[in-house]
Amino acid sequence: MATFVKSDPKLHYEALIDVSALDRSQLPINAGDARFHTVYQLRSYNRKQHLMVICPLESAESPVAPSLAGVFKGAIWPEREVWDLMGVRFEGHPDLRRILMPEHWPNHPLRKDVPVGGEEVPFSMTWSDPEFESLGKQILEVPSRAPDLPPGMSRDNMIINMGPHHPSTHGVLRLAVELDGETVINVDPDLGYLHSGFEKTGETKRYKDFVYYTDRMDYLSGMSNNFGYVLPVEKLLGIEIPERAQVIRVMMAELQRIASHLFWLSTHVLDVSGTGMSLLMYATRERERILDLFEMACGARLTVGYMRVGGVSRDLPPAFLTHLADFVRVMPQKLADYEQMLTHGPLWEERLVGIGKLTREEVINMGLTGPMLRGSGVDWDLRRDAPYGGYENYDFKVPVASEGDCYARYLVRMEEMRQSIRIIEQAMNNLPDGPYRVEDRKVTPPKRAELDISMEALIHHFKLMTEGFHVPPGLAYHGIEASKGEFGIFIYSDGSAKPYRLHVRGPSFNNLYAISKMSKGAMLSDVVTNIGSIDIVLGEVDR
């Protein structure tokens, strides 16, 4: 099937965006129905079409599916994740190891028969409790064992650990790097140091309560993650979002894109270029102005929790647009200053030009998205080509570069910030009056003033706060163009107030797969450049 839809000229679904799985053991299952299903998200860039494929698997205890790694390189990491967390074995997979959990982990945690948590945490306010007798006196044995050799590496060469406490890995990422002198032979990423179990947690939380968890994944893109989560829920509910709420969401998403790119720029430059400390302070200064705007809108700066199913949590304060207009006025010159410092600097060009090259065919085959895709000549942006949230009403350009190296991805992100400013200006000029949330009492709590005068409003409020809202049975996938690439959410609803299955497609995770291909044959110092060029946040890689 995958070979057919990829090669058929009338279909041409050339990219595999995501692989996930579903354990239906706690659903009403008819005789003969499969317990496990694998779920595939396919994309045709030429036809601007999306295809979801669901494949039932035969065994209820040891499910097996054919691997798509021979058709799409982008299947390798997502299939490893499904094997690790759901226990679906992929026949023909070239490297079927756990990817987030330790090798010795006793179960596959996303299966429905594995409970949330698992360890009792004793707690007492009484110091005489026996639990405290050994406090501070434990002496734990620290066994020492030789680390496993990653597949494809040879001890004839030097193998070093880069991370998980290396400043350029941008978080707790460990890279096992095989070297012949200074030349990189192979790179094997070791993930999972920050695994937070967001998906398992999301399946135990009401739909309205998971918004706040999305802030903690890519913690540099809280607004974008909020946006990406509420859209599939609203799709399943079938509700229309007020126009004012849509425009506010677009403004926040584009401000978040600029803030994320500024953080990427400042840390990337700090990693590879001599102008790093100066530009770190300049870019941080502008990012702080964006965080000030977020604080004005919702009271938070980083973990914003601003968007809600049905709109946003509160309307914009009167002073917000004045401060936003001032930011939009000065920001283009700031970007010009950054480019004057960097774009034609000999050190910057030497460290980026020709480094980490990926061809158009490679980025599509690996399922890369965002600047990683557009930097290799693929003219694709979900905001324009599969518009959502009102983006069809905005005029902007999608920057594309054909060189496929770190320098091309730098140019793409710089121009993206300019286009985000352009979108924000249009949103400011066309911000309509009206409600900032859908006025559906089954989804949105009534206003505080109504609770004192309306018993019906009080009942709605009580029901929403204690039970949440129920989402009709069905399934949905929705992706948005976040700063790092496609941030997608797959939801399977059983009709209750909690998602039966919630899967997160994080762009940092999928894009990081390219680090080995980008680094082979390069110098060890180029690995640092490549990590910065991918632009990862480990909270989203591990989830």
mmCIF file of C-alpha atoms in Angstrom, residues 227 246 249-254 257 382-384 386-396 423 480-481:
data_model
loop_
_atom_site.group_PDB
_atom_site.id
_atom_site.type_symbol
_atom_site.label_atom_id
_atom_site.label_comp_id
_atom_site.label_asym_id
_atom_site.label_seq_id
_atom_site.Cartn_x
_atom_site.Cartn_y
_atom_site.Cartn_z
ATOM 1 C CA PHE A 227 -2.957 26.192 19.062
ATOM 2 C CA GLN A 246 -9.106 33.465 15.367
ATOM 3 C CA ARG A 249 -4.660 33.221 17.914
ATOM 4 C CA VAL A 250 -2.844 34.065 14.690
ATOM 5 C CA MET A 251 -1.147 37.073 16.319
ATOM 6 C CA MET A 252 0.001 34.963 19.256
ATOM 7 C CA ALA A 253 1.223 32.126 17.056
ATOM 8 C CA GLU A 254 3.303 34.478 14.921
ATOM 9 C CA ARG A 257 7.363 31.976 16.004
ATOM 10 C CA LEU A 382 0.766 24.378 6.295
ATOM 11 C CA ARG A 383 -0.423 27.940 6.886
ATOM 12 C CA ARG A 384 -0.663 28.519 3.142
ATOM 13 C CA ALA A 386 -3.503 23.534 4.263
ATOM 14 C CA PRO A 387 -4.748 26.720 5.967
ATOM 15 C CA TYR A 388 -6.212 26.617 9.447
ATOM 16 C CA GLY A 389 -7.322 29.174 12.023
ATOM 17 C CA GLY A 390 -7.997 31.860 9.389
ATOM 18 C CA TYR A 391 -4.522 31.876 7.753
ATOM 19 C CA GLU A 392 -6.204 31.852 4.346
ATOM 20 C CA ASN A 393 -7.044 35.523 4.977
ATOM 21 C CA TYR A 394 -3.412 36.678 5.213
ATOM 22 C CA ASP A 395 -0.955 37.635 2.520
ATOM 23 C CA PHE A 396 2.590 36.379 3.164
ATOM 24 C CA ILE A 423 1.098 38.693 9.236
ATOM 25 C CA ILE A 480 0.117 23.272 12.361
ATOM 26 C CA GLU A 481 3.194 25.070 11.075
#
